Coordinates of C-alpha atoms in Angstrom, one line a residue:
M1 CA 6.9 31.6 -5.3
P2 CA 4.6 34.0 -7.0
G3 CA 1.2 32.8 -8.1
G4 CA 1.3 34.6 -11.4
D5 CA -1.0 37.1 -13.1
G6 CA -3.5 34.6 -14.0
I7 CA -4.4 33.4 -10.5
R8 CA -5.1 36.8 -8.7
S9 CA -8.6 35.4 -8.0
L10 CA -10.4 32.0 -7.8
S11 CA -14.1 31.3 -8.4
T12 CA -15.6 29.4 -5.4
A13 CA -18.5 26.9 -5.3
T14 CA -21.4 27.1 -3.0
D15 CA -22.7 23.5 -3.6
V16 CA -20.6 21.0 -1.6
H17 CA -21.3 18.4 -4.3
H18 CA -20.0 20.4 -7.3
I19 CA -16.4 21.3 -6.1
E20 CA -14.9 18.9 -8.7
A21 CA -15.2 18.5 -12.4
P22 CA -17.0 15.5 -14.0
V23 CA -14.7 12.5 -14.3
T24 CA -13.5 12.0 -17.9
W25 CA -11.8 8.8 -19.4
K26 CA -8.7 10.9 -20.0
A27 CA -8.5 12.1 -16.4
Y28 CA -9.3 8.5 -15.2
L29 CA -6.5 7.0 -17.1
I30 CA -4.0 9.7 -16.0
C31 CA -4.8 9.0 -12.4
A32 CA -4.7 5.2 -12.8
F33 CA -1.4 5.0 -14.4
A34 CA 0.5 5.7 -11.1
S35 CA -0.9 2.6 -9.7
F36 CA 1.4 0.6 -11.9
G37 CA 3.9 1.3 -9.1
G38 CA 2.2 -1.6 -7.2
I39 CA 4.0 -3.9 -9.7
F40 CA 7.2 -3.3 -7.8
F41 CA 5.7 -4.3 -4.5
G42 CA 3.9 -7.3 -5.8
Y43 CA 6.8 -8.7 -8.0
D44 CA 9.5 -8.2 -5.4
S45 CA 7.2 -10.0 -2.8
G46 CA 6.5 -12.8 -5.2
Y47 CA 9.7 -13.7 -7.1
I48 CA 11.7 -14.5 -4.0
N49 CA 9.3 -17.2 -3.0
G50 CA 10.3 -19.2 -6.1
V51 CA 14.1 -18.2 -6.1
N52 CA 14.4 -19.5 -2.6
G53 CA 13.1 -22.8 -3.9
S54 CA 15.5 -22.9 -6.8
L55 CA 18.1 -25.6 -6.4
N56 CA 20.7 -23.7 -8.3
F57 CA 20.2 -20.7 -6.1
V58 CA 20.1 -22.8 -3.0
Q59 CA 23.5 -24.3 -3.8
Q60 CA 25.0 -20.8 -4.7
V61 CA 24.2 -19.7 -1.2
E62 CA 24.5 -22.9 0.8
G63 CA 27.2 -24.8 -1.1
S64 CA 27.3 -27.9 -3.4
G65 CA 24.9 -30.7 -2.3
A66 CA 22.4 -28.4 -0.4
E67 CA 18.8 -29.1 -1.1
A68 CA 17.3 -26.1 0.8
L69 CA 18.3 -22.8 2.5
T70 CA 18.6 -22.8 6.1
S71 CA 15.9 -21.1 8.2
S72 CA 18.3 -18.1 9.0
H73 CA 19.3 -17.5 5.4
T74 CA 15.6 -17.9 4.2
S75 CA 14.6 -15.3 6.9
L76 CA 17.6 -12.9 6.0
I77 CA 17.0 -13.1 2.2
T78 CA 13.3 -12.6 2.3
S79 CA 13.1 -10.0 5.1
I80 CA 16.0 -7.7 4.0
L81 CA 14.0 -6.2 1.2
S82 CA 11.3 -5.1 3.8
A83 CA 14.0 -3.5 6.0
G84 CA 15.2 -1.3 3.2
T85 CA 11.6 -0.4 2.2
F86 CA 10.9 0.6 5.8
F87 CA 13.7 3.2 5.7
G88 CA 12.9 4.0 2.1
A89 CA 9.3 5.0 3.0
L90 CA 10.5 7.4 5.8
L91 CA 13.2 9.0 3.6
G92 CA 10.7 9.3 0.6
A93 CA 8.3 11.3 2.7
D94 CA 11.0 14.0 3.3
V95 CA 12.1 13.9 -0.4
A96 CA 8.5 14.2 -1.5
E97 CA 8.1 17.4 0.4
T98 CA 11.1 18.8 -1.2
I99 CA 11.1 18.0 -5.0
G100 CA 7.5 16.8 -5.3
R101 CA 5.6 13.5 -5.4
K102 CA 6.2 12.4 -9.0
W103 CA 9.9 13.1 -8.9
T104 CA 10.3 11.1 -5.7
V105 CA 8.8 8.2 -7.3
I106 CA 11.2 8.5 -10.3
M107 CA 14.1 8.7 -8.0
G108 CA 12.9 5.6 -6.3
C109 CA 12.9 3.8 -9.7
G110 CA 16.5 4.7 -10.1
I111 CA 17.5 3.4 -6.7
Y112 CA 15.5 0.3 -7.4
M113 CA 17.4 -0.4 -10.6
V114 CA 20.8 -0.2 -8.8
G115 CA 19.7 -2.8 -6.4
V116 CA 18.4 -5.0 -9.2
V117 CA 22.0 -4.8 -10.9
I118 CA 23.7 -6.0 -7.6
Q119 CA 21.3 -8.9 -7.3
M120 CA 22.3 -9.9 -10.9
I121 CA 25.8 -10.3 -9.8
T122 CA 24.8 -13.3 -7.7
G123 CA 26.7 -16.3 -9.1
P124 CA 29.3 -19.0 -8.6
T125 CA 32.3 -16.6 -8.6
V126 CA 31.0 -14.2 -5.9
D127 CA 29.6 -14.1 -2.5
A128 CA 26.1 -15.2 -3.5
L129 CA 24.5 -14.5 -0.1
G130 CA 26.2 -11.0 0.2
C131 CA 25.2 -9.9 -3.3
I132 CA 21.5 -10.9 -3.1
V133 CA 21.2 -9.5 0.5
A134 CA 22.8 -6.1 -0.5
G135 CA 20.9 -5.9 -3.8
R136 CA 17.6 -6.6 -2.1
L137 CA 18.4 -3.9 0.6
I138 CA 19.1 -1.3 -1.9
A139 CA 16.1 -2.2 -4.1
G140 CA 14.0 -2.1 -0.9
I141 CA 14.9 1.6 -0.4
G142 CA 13.6 2.2 -3.9
V143 CA 10.5 0.2 -3.4
G144 CA 10.0 2.2 -0.2
F145 CA 10.0 5.5 -2.0
E146 CA 7.6 4.1 -4.4
S147 CA 5.1 2.4 -2.2
A148 CA 4.6 5.4 0.1
I149 CA 4.6 8.2 -2.4
V150 CA 2.6 6.5 -5.1
I151 CA -0.3 6.2 -2.5
L152 CA 0.3 9.9 -1.6
Y153 CA 0.4 11.0 -5.2
M154 CA -2.8 9.0 -6.2
S155 CA -4.7 10.2 -3.3
E156 CA -4.0 13.8 -4.0
I157 CA -4.7 13.8 -7.7
C158 CA -7.7 11.4 -8.0
P159 CA -11.4 12.8 -8.1
K160 CA -13.2 12.0 -4.9
K161 CA -15.9 10.0 -6.7
V162 CA -13.4 7.3 -7.9
R163 CA -10.5 7.8 -5.5
G164 CA -11.1 4.7 -3.7
A165 CA -11.4 2.6 -6.8
L166 CA -8.3 4.2 -8.3
V167 CA -6.2 3.7 -5.2
A168 CA -7.4 0.2 -5.0
G169 CA -5.9 -0.2 -8.4
Y170 CA -2.6 0.1 -6.7
Q171 CA -3.4 -3.1 -4.8
F172 CA -4.5 -4.8 -8.0
C173 CA -1.3 -4.0 -9.5
I174 CA 0.5 -5.6 -6.6
T175 CA -1.4 -8.7 -7.2
I176 CA -0.4 -8.5 -11.0
G177 CA 3.2 -8.3 -9.9
L178 CA 2.7 -11.4 -7.7
L179 CA 1.2 -13.2 -10.7
L180 CA 3.9 -12.1 -13.1
A181 CA 6.5 -13.3 -10.5
S182 CA 4.8 -16.6 -10.1
C183 CA 4.7 -17.3 -13.9
V184 CA 8.4 -16.3 -14.5
V185 CA 9.4 -18.6 -11.5
Y186 CA 7.2 -21.3 -12.7
A187 CA 8.6 -21.0 -16.3
T188 CA 12.3 -21.0 -15.0
Q189 CA 12.0 -23.7 -12.1
N190 CA 13.5 -26.5 -14.2
R191 CA 16.5 -24.6 -15.5
T192 CA 19.7 -25.9 -14.3
D193 CA 21.8 -22.8 -14.8
T194 CA 21.7 -19.4 -13.1
G195 CA 19.0 -18.4 -15.3
S196 CA 16.6 -20.1 -12.8
Y197 CA 17.1 -17.2 -10.5
R198 CA 18.7 -14.4 -12.7
I199 CA 15.8 -14.2 -15.2
P200 CA 13.3 -13.5 -12.4
I201 CA 15.6 -10.9 -11.0
A202 CA 16.4 -9.2 -14.4
I203 CA 12.7 -8.7 -15.4
Q204 CA 12.5 -6.2 -12.5
F205 CA 14.1 -3.6 -14.7
A206 CA 11.0 -3.3 -17.1
W207 CA 8.7 -2.2 -14.1
A208 CA 11.1 0.6 -13.1
I209 CA 11.5 1.9 -16.7
I210 CA 7.8 1.8 -17.5
L211 CA 6.8 3.7 -14.2
A212 CA 9.6 6.3 -14.4
G213 CA 9.1 6.9 -18.2
G214 CA 5.2 7.4 -17.8
L215 CA 5.5 9.7 -14.9
M216 CA 7.8 12.0 -16.8
F217 CA 4.8 13.0 -18.8
L218 CA 2.3 13.4 -15.9
P219 CA 1.7 16.5 -13.8
D220 CA 2.8 16.6 -10.1
S221 CA 0.2 16.9 -7.4
P222 CA -1.7 20.2 -7.3
R223 CA -1.9 19.8 -3.4
Y224 CA 1.9 19.7 -3.3
F225 CA 2.0 22.9 -5.4
V226 CA -0.4 24.7 -3.1
K227 CA 1.7 23.7 -0.1
R228 CA 4.6 25.1 -1.9
G229 CA 2.8 28.4 -2.4
N230 CA 2.6 27.9 -6.2
I231 CA -1.0 28.3 -6.7
E232 CA -0.7 28.9 -10.6
A233 CA 1.2 25.6 -11.0
A234 CA -1.5 23.8 -8.9
R235 CA -4.2 25.2 -11.3
K236 CA -2.4 24.0 -14.3
A237 CA -1.8 20.5 -12.9
L238 CA -5.4 20.1 -11.9
Q239 CA -6.5 21.3 -15.4
R240 CA -4.6 18.5 -16.9
L241 CA -5.7 16.0 -14.2
R242 CA -9.4 17.0 -14.7
G243 CA -9.3 17.3 -18.5
Q244 CA -10.8 20.9 -18.2
P245 CA -10.2 24.1 -20.1
A246 CA -8.0 26.8 -18.8
D247 CA -10.8 28.9 -17.5
S248 CA -12.7 26.0 -16.1
E249 CA -14.8 27.0 -12.8
Y250 CA -14.6 23.4 -11.7
V251 CA -10.9 23.8 -11.5
Q252 CA -11.0 27.1 -9.8
A253 CA -13.4 26.0 -7.2
E254 CA -11.4 22.8 -6.5
V255 CA -8.1 24.8 -6.1
A256 CA -10.0 27.3 -3.8
E257 CA -11.0 24.5 -1.6
I258 CA -7.4 23.1 -1.4
V259 CA -6.1 26.6 -0.7
A260 CA -8.7 27.4 2.0
N261 CA -8.0 24.1 3.7
E262 CA -4.1 24.7 3.6
E263 CA -4.8 28.1 5.2
Y264 CA -7.0 26.5 7.9
E265 CA -4.5 23.7 8.7
R266 CA -1.5 26.0 8.9
Q267 CA -3.3 27.9 11.6
L268 CA -3.4 24.6 13.5
I269 CA 0.1 23.2 12.4
P270 CA 2.4 26.0 11.8
A271 CA 5.4 25.6 9.6
T272 CA 8.6 24.5 11.3
N273 CA 12.0 23.0 11.0
W274 CA 12.6 19.4 10.0
F275 CA 12.4 18.0 13.3
G276 CA 9.2 19.8 14.1
S277 CA 7.7 18.7 10.9
W278 CA 8.0 15.2 12.1
A279 CA 6.9 16.0 15.6
N280 CA 3.7 17.5 14.2
C281 CA 2.7 14.1 13.3
F282 CA 2.5 13.1 17.0
K283 CA 0.8 16.2 18.4
G284 CA -2.6 16.3 20.1
G285 CA -4.3 13.9 22.6
L286 CA -5.8 10.3 22.1
G287 CA -9.1 11.6 23.2
H288 CA -9.5 14.1 20.3
Q289 CA -10.7 12.6 17.2
K290 CA -9.0 15.0 14.9
S291 CA -5.6 15.0 16.6
N292 CA -2.6 14.3 14.6
L293 CA -1.4 11.6 17.0
R294 CA -4.7 9.7 16.5
R295 CA -4.4 9.9 12.7
T296 CA -0.9 8.6 12.9
I297 CA -1.8 5.8 15.3
L298 CA -4.7 5.0 12.9
G299 CA -2.5 4.9 9.9
T300 CA 0.3 3.0 11.2
S301 CA -1.9 0.4 13.1
L302 CA -4.1 -0.1 9.9
Q303 CA -1.0 -1.2 8.0
M304 CA 0.2 -3.3 10.8
M305 CA -3.2 -5.0 10.9
Q306 CA -3.0 -5.6 7.2
Q307 CA 0.3 -7.5 7.7
W308 CA -1.1 -9.3 10.7
T309 CA -3.7 -11.1 8.5
G310 CA -0.8 -13.5 7.5
V311 CA -1.4 -13.0 3.8
N312 CA 2.4 -12.6 3.2
F313 CA 3.0 -15.9 4.9
I314 CA 1.2 -17.5 2.0
F315 CA 3.0 -15.5 -0.7
Y316 CA 6.4 -15.6 0.8
Y317 CA 6.5 -19.3 2.1
S318 CA 3.7 -21.1 0.4
T319 CA 6.1 -23.1 -1.8
P320 CA 8.5 -24.5 0.9
F321 CA 5.6 -24.9 3.3
L322 CA 3.5 -27.0 0.8
Q323 CA 6.6 -28.9 -0.2
S324 CA 7.2 -29.9 3.5
T325 CA 3.7 -31.5 3.7
G326 CA 4.4 -34.2 1.1
A327 CA 0.8 -34.0 0.1
I328 CA 1.2 -31.8 -2.9
D329 CA 2.6 -33.0 -6.2
D330 CA 3.3 -29.6 -7.6
P331 CA 3.5 -26.9 -4.8
F332 CA 4.6 -24.3 -7.4
L333 CA 1.3 -24.8 -9.3
I334 CA -0.8 -24.4 -6.1
S335 CA 1.1 -21.2 -5.4
L336 CA 0.3 -19.9 -8.9
I337 CA -3.4 -20.8 -8.2
F338 CA -3.3 -18.8 -4.9
T339 CA -1.9 -15.8 -6.9
L340 CA -4.5 -16.1 -9.6
V341 CA -7.2 -16.0 -6.9
N342 CA -5.6 -12.9 -5.5
V343 CA -5.5 -11.1 -9.0
C344 CA -9.1 -12.0 -9.9
S345 CA -10.6 -11.1 -6.6
T346 CA -9.0 -7.6 -6.2
P347 CA -11.1 -5.8 -8.9
I348 CA -14.2 -6.6 -6.9
S349 CA -12.9 -3.8 -4.5
F350 CA -13.1 -1.2 -7.3
W351 CA -16.8 -1.4 -6.9
T352 CA -17.4 -2.3 -3.4
V353 CA -15.0 0.3 -1.9
E354 CA -17.2 3.1 -3.5
K355 CA -20.6 1.3 -3.2
F356 CA -20.3 0.2 0.4
G357 CA -17.4 2.2 1.9
R358 CA -13.9 1.7 3.2
R359 CA -15.0 0.8 6.8
T360 CA -17.7 -1.7 5.7
I361 CA -15.5 -3.8 3.5
L362 CA -12.7 -3.9 6.1
F363 CA -15.2 -5.0 8.7
W364 CA -16.8 -7.9 6.7
G365 CA -13.4 -8.8 5.2
A366 CA -11.8 -9.4 8.6
L367 CA -14.7 -11.5 9.6
G368 CA -14.4 -13.7 6.5
M369 CA -10.6 -14.0 7.0
L370 CA -10.7 -15.0 10.6
I371 CA -13.2 -17.9 9.9
C372 CA -11.1 -19.1 7.0
Q373 CA -7.9 -19.1 9.3
F374 CA -9.4 -20.9 12.1
L375 CA -11.0 -23.6 9.7
V376 CA -7.5 -24.2 8.1
A377 CA -5.9 -24.5 11.5
I378 CA -8.5 -26.9 12.9
I379 CA -8.7 -29.1 9.8
G380 CA -4.8 -29.1 9.8
V381 CA -4.3 -30.2 13.3
T382 CA -7.0 -32.8 13.4
V383 CA -6.8 -34.6 10.0
G384 CA -4.8 -32.4 7.6
F385 CA -1.3 -31.1 7.2
N386 CA -0.1 -32.1 10.7
K387 CA -1.1 -35.7 10.4
L388 CA 1.7 -37.4 8.4
T389 CA 2.6 -41.0 7.4
T390 CA 5.6 -42.6 5.6
N391 CA 5.2 -43.8 2.1
A392 CA 7.0 -46.8 0.5
A393 CA 9.9 -44.5 -0.4
G394 CA 10.3 -43.4 3.1
E395 CA 9.0 -40.0 2.5
N396 CA 6.7 -38.2 4.9
I397 CA 3.2 -37.5 3.3
A398 CA -0.2 -36.4 4.6
R399 CA -2.5 -39.2 5.7
N400 CA -5.7 -37.5 4.5
I401 CA -5.3 -36.0 1.0
S402 CA -8.9 -34.7 1.0
A403 CA -8.4 -32.9 4.2
V404 CA -5.3 -31.2 2.7
N405 CA -7.4 -30.2 -0.2
A406 CA -10.0 -28.7 2.0
Q407 CA -7.2 -26.6 3.7
I408 CA -6.1 -25.4 0.3
A409 CA -9.5 -24.4 -0.7
F410 CA -10.0 -22.3 2.6
I411 CA -6.6 -20.7 2.1
A412 CA -7.9 -19.7 -1.4
I413 CA -11.1 -18.3 0.0
F414 CA -9.1 -16.4 2.6
I415 CA -7.1 -14.8 -0.2
F416 CA -10.4 -13.9 -1.7
F417 CA -11.6 -12.0 1.4
F418 CA -8.1 -10.3 1.8
A419 CA -7.8 -9.3 -1.9
S420 CA -11.3 -7.8 -2.1
T421 CA -11.1 -5.9 1.3
W422 CA -8.1 -5.4 3.4
G423 CA -5.6 -5.6 0.5
P424 CA -6.8 -2.4 -1.1
G425 CA -8.8 -0.9 1.8
A426 CA -6.0 -0.2 4.1
W427 CA -4.0 1.6 1.3
V428 CA -7.1 3.7 0.4
V429 CA -7.7 4.8 4.1
I430 CA -4.0 5.9 4.8
G431 CA -3.9 8.1 1.7
E432 CA -7.1 10.1 3.0
I433 CA -7.0 10.6 6.7
F434 CA -4.0 12.9 7.1
P435 CA -4.2 16.8 6.8
L436 CA -1.9 18.4 4.0
P437 CA 0.7 19.8 6.3
I438 CA 1.6 16.3 7.5
R439 CA 0.2 14.2 4.7
A440 CA 3.5 13.1 3.2
R441 CA 5.1 12.1 6.5
G442 CA 1.9 10.5 7.8
V443 CA 1.7 8.3 4.7
G444 CA 5.3 7.7 5.1
L445 CA 5.1 6.5 8.5
S446 CA 2.0 4.4 7.7
T447 CA 3.8 2.7 4.8
A448 CA 6.9 2.2 6.9
S449 CA 4.6 0.5 9.5
N450 CA 3.6 -1.9 6.7
W451 CA 7.2 -2.8 5.8
L452 CA 8.2 -3.0 9.5
W453 CA 5.7 -5.6 10.1
N454 CA 6.2 -7.2 6.9
T455 CA 9.9 -7.5 7.9
I456 CA 9.0 -8.8 11.3
I457 CA 6.7 -11.5 9.9
A458 CA 9.3 -12.5 7.2
V459 CA 11.9 -12.8 9.9
I460 CA 10.0 -15.0 12.4
T461 CA 7.8 -17.1 10.0
P462 CA 10.7 -19.5 9.2
Y463 CA 11.4 -20.1 12.7
M464 CA 7.7 -20.8 13.3
V465 CA 7.2 -23.3 10.6
G466 CA 10.6 -24.5 9.8
E467 CA 11.2 -28.3 10.4
D468 CA 14.4 -27.6 12.4
Q469 CA 12.7 -24.9 14.4
G470 CA 9.0 -24.3 15.7
N471 CA 7.6 -26.7 13.1
L472 CA 4.1 -25.5 13.7
R473 CA 2.7 -26.7 10.4
S474 CA -1.0 -25.9 10.3
S475 CA -1.0 -24.6 13.9
V476 CA 0.5 -21.3 12.5
F477 CA -3.0 -20.4 11.1
F478 CA -4.3 -20.2 14.8
V479 CA -1.8 -17.3 15.1
W480 CA -3.2 -15.6 11.9
G481 CA -6.9 -16.3 13.0
V482 CA -6.3 -14.7 16.4
L483 CA -4.8 -11.6 14.5
C484 CA -7.6 -11.4 12.0
T485 CA -10.0 -11.3 15.0
C486 CA -8.0 -8.3 16.4
A487 CA -8.4 -6.8 13.0
F488 CA -12.2 -7.3 13.1
V489 CA -12.6 -5.6 16.5
Y490 CA -10.1 -2.8 15.5
T491 CA -12.2 -1.9 12.5
Y492 CA -15.4 -1.6 14.4
F493 CA -14.0 0.8 17.0
L494 CA -11.4 2.7 15.3
V495 CA -11.8 2.8 11.4
P496 CA -13.8 6.0 10.0
E497 CA -15.8 6.1 6.8
T498 CA -14.2 8.4 4.1
K499 CA -16.3 7.4 1.0
G500 CA -17.4 10.1 -1.4
L501 CA -15.5 13.0 0.4
S502 CA -12.8 15.2 -0.9
L503 CA -9.6 15.0 1.2
E504 CA -10.5 18.4 2.6
Q505 CA -13.9 17.1 3.6
V506 CA -12.3 14.1 5.3
D507 CA -10.4 16.5 7.5
K508 CA -13.6 18.1 8.6
M509 CA -15.4 14.8 9.1
M510 CA -12.7 13.6 11.4
E511 CA -13.1 16.8 13.4
E512 CA -16.9 16.5 13.9
S513 CA -17.6 12.5 14.1
T514 CA -16.4 9.4 15.6
P515 CA -15.6 6.2 13.6
R516 CA -18.9 4.7 14.4
T517 CA -20.9 7.8 13.5
S518 CA -18.7 8.7 10.4
P519 CA -20.8 6.8 7.8
K520 CA -23.6 9.3 8.6
W521 CA -21.6 12.5 8.4
R522 CA -22.3 14.8 5.4
P523 CA -20.7 18.0 4.4
T524 CA -23.0 21.1 4.7
K525 CA -20.6 23.9 3.6
T526 CA -17.6 24.0 1.3
F527 CA -14.3 24.6 3.0
V528 CA -14.2 28.2 1.6
E529 CA -17.6 29.0 3.2
A530 CA -16.7 27.4 6.5
M531 CA -13.6 29.6 6.7
G532 CA -15.7 32.7 5.7
K533 CA -13.0 33.4 3.0
T534 CA -15.4 34.2 0.1
A535 CA -16.5 37.4 -1.2
D536 CA -18.8 37.8 -4.4
G537 CA -18.1 34.3 -5.4
K538 CA -14.4 34.5 -5.3
L539 CA -11.8 33.4 -2.8
D540 CA -10.4 36.2 -0.7
T541 CA -7.2 37.5 -2.3
G542 CA -5.6 37.8 1.0
V543 CA -5.8 34.0 1.6
L544 CA -4.0 33.5 -1.8
A545 CA -1.2 35.9 -0.8
D546 CA -0.7 34.3 2.5
V547 CA -0.6 30.7 1.1
E548 CA 2.0 31.9 -1.5
R549 CA 4.1 33.6 1.1
K550 CA 4.0 30.8 3.6
G551 CA 4.8 28.2 0.9
S552 CA 8.1 29.8 0.2
I553 CA 9.5 28.7 3.6
Y554 CA 8.8 24.9 3.3

């Protein structure tokens, strides 16, 4: 792909702090729009909680007279979406390298809508279980495309000064999706017809249409264009994203940095075939900070830790779990309150992730979560959820309502810590730690790890807390508390600080520091200077030609 006559040279910057244009409101809003994709994730995670509790839906699946889904059906219906997203995230990584970031997300929206149509068929005249499972599996593939590639797209287009806050906006949209799902479920819970579950399912169409329609008008990632060797397209895309004129030196300097980094990384990670491109994600030794293997393990384990916190236990199973205690008059309302806490707490991270950094908020967030989880567990097994008595109607209810209320309060505080730290922080970090040649597949693997553990937790949780299975009740919070402790130790030893660095500078930081010394690392040279690829304030034209030539073989 030729670069075009207008890109025969690029101005370079000598000041490491001036390789990006000042952030404008237009640029901010363009970058922020992509975070709307989080609505998919959140709504899909949230609406199934209420649908599984809908009596009409239960009887469509289990038969007339049934009052609740069996543990196996609850597990299957809830977890099958996550299974689809696991494969969607991996497949989306390949598609994103072929047709671009934004078109992959748009394709994911189309797949998602097909899955919604199949779910809508669920009714009295068809195999209800088969339709809901097949529909959620296909919709999951679409969500997998979106969840992996939106993070990749946002990380690559956002200015470094606000990248953390904007990517955190993705998690905020997840919480908005959860809130919308809770509101819709709450509004339809008393319906006696199929609208009690079809309405929550049908509303998903809106999210796909809004995201796909809006992305049609946005540019693709300039880093994708550089990787494909189309430097002129990269310059034009960056010009729109930064709100700068065509001859902006800021734009030229940023493109030059991206081009120099691509040339450097291609010396270390040569272009290869499809299998080799995936194998590149696992090259290098565990003892080398910059190795691709360490980055891949960091990304996948970080997403695993996010799921290990136990947050999805609350959003997937809070309604049936609270119903089983007999202490809550309106478990749907408590579930809605949990979701509101999630929504209101997440915007705090917009400021903290840039003020204190990724590593800091993950560290203190894990500490806060583990304290809350253990308190919920201890109160529950001593005087709370686990201590039941029988009322005059023969129903099991909790003996100490005040203790149950205390547990609910600590669960809400736990949600606060998660939503303001690990919720957004894990997504921010995985979008920043991979070099350009493996970034799409690295983010895809990390996101797939999130969905894999999401699936595992969704599958095993009904067996852990189901009355006809493990019936752990509050004791399940001991499990989440231990896992949050693992996340606390993990953050201290393994998570680097990436605040305030361009993606190219993150690459250099991971080469020259360790996770515990990374907060003190500062760039001293631009990537162009470090590569020795500048002459008279311009990027070496040989580098431009080489990147354009190599890009044509991807």
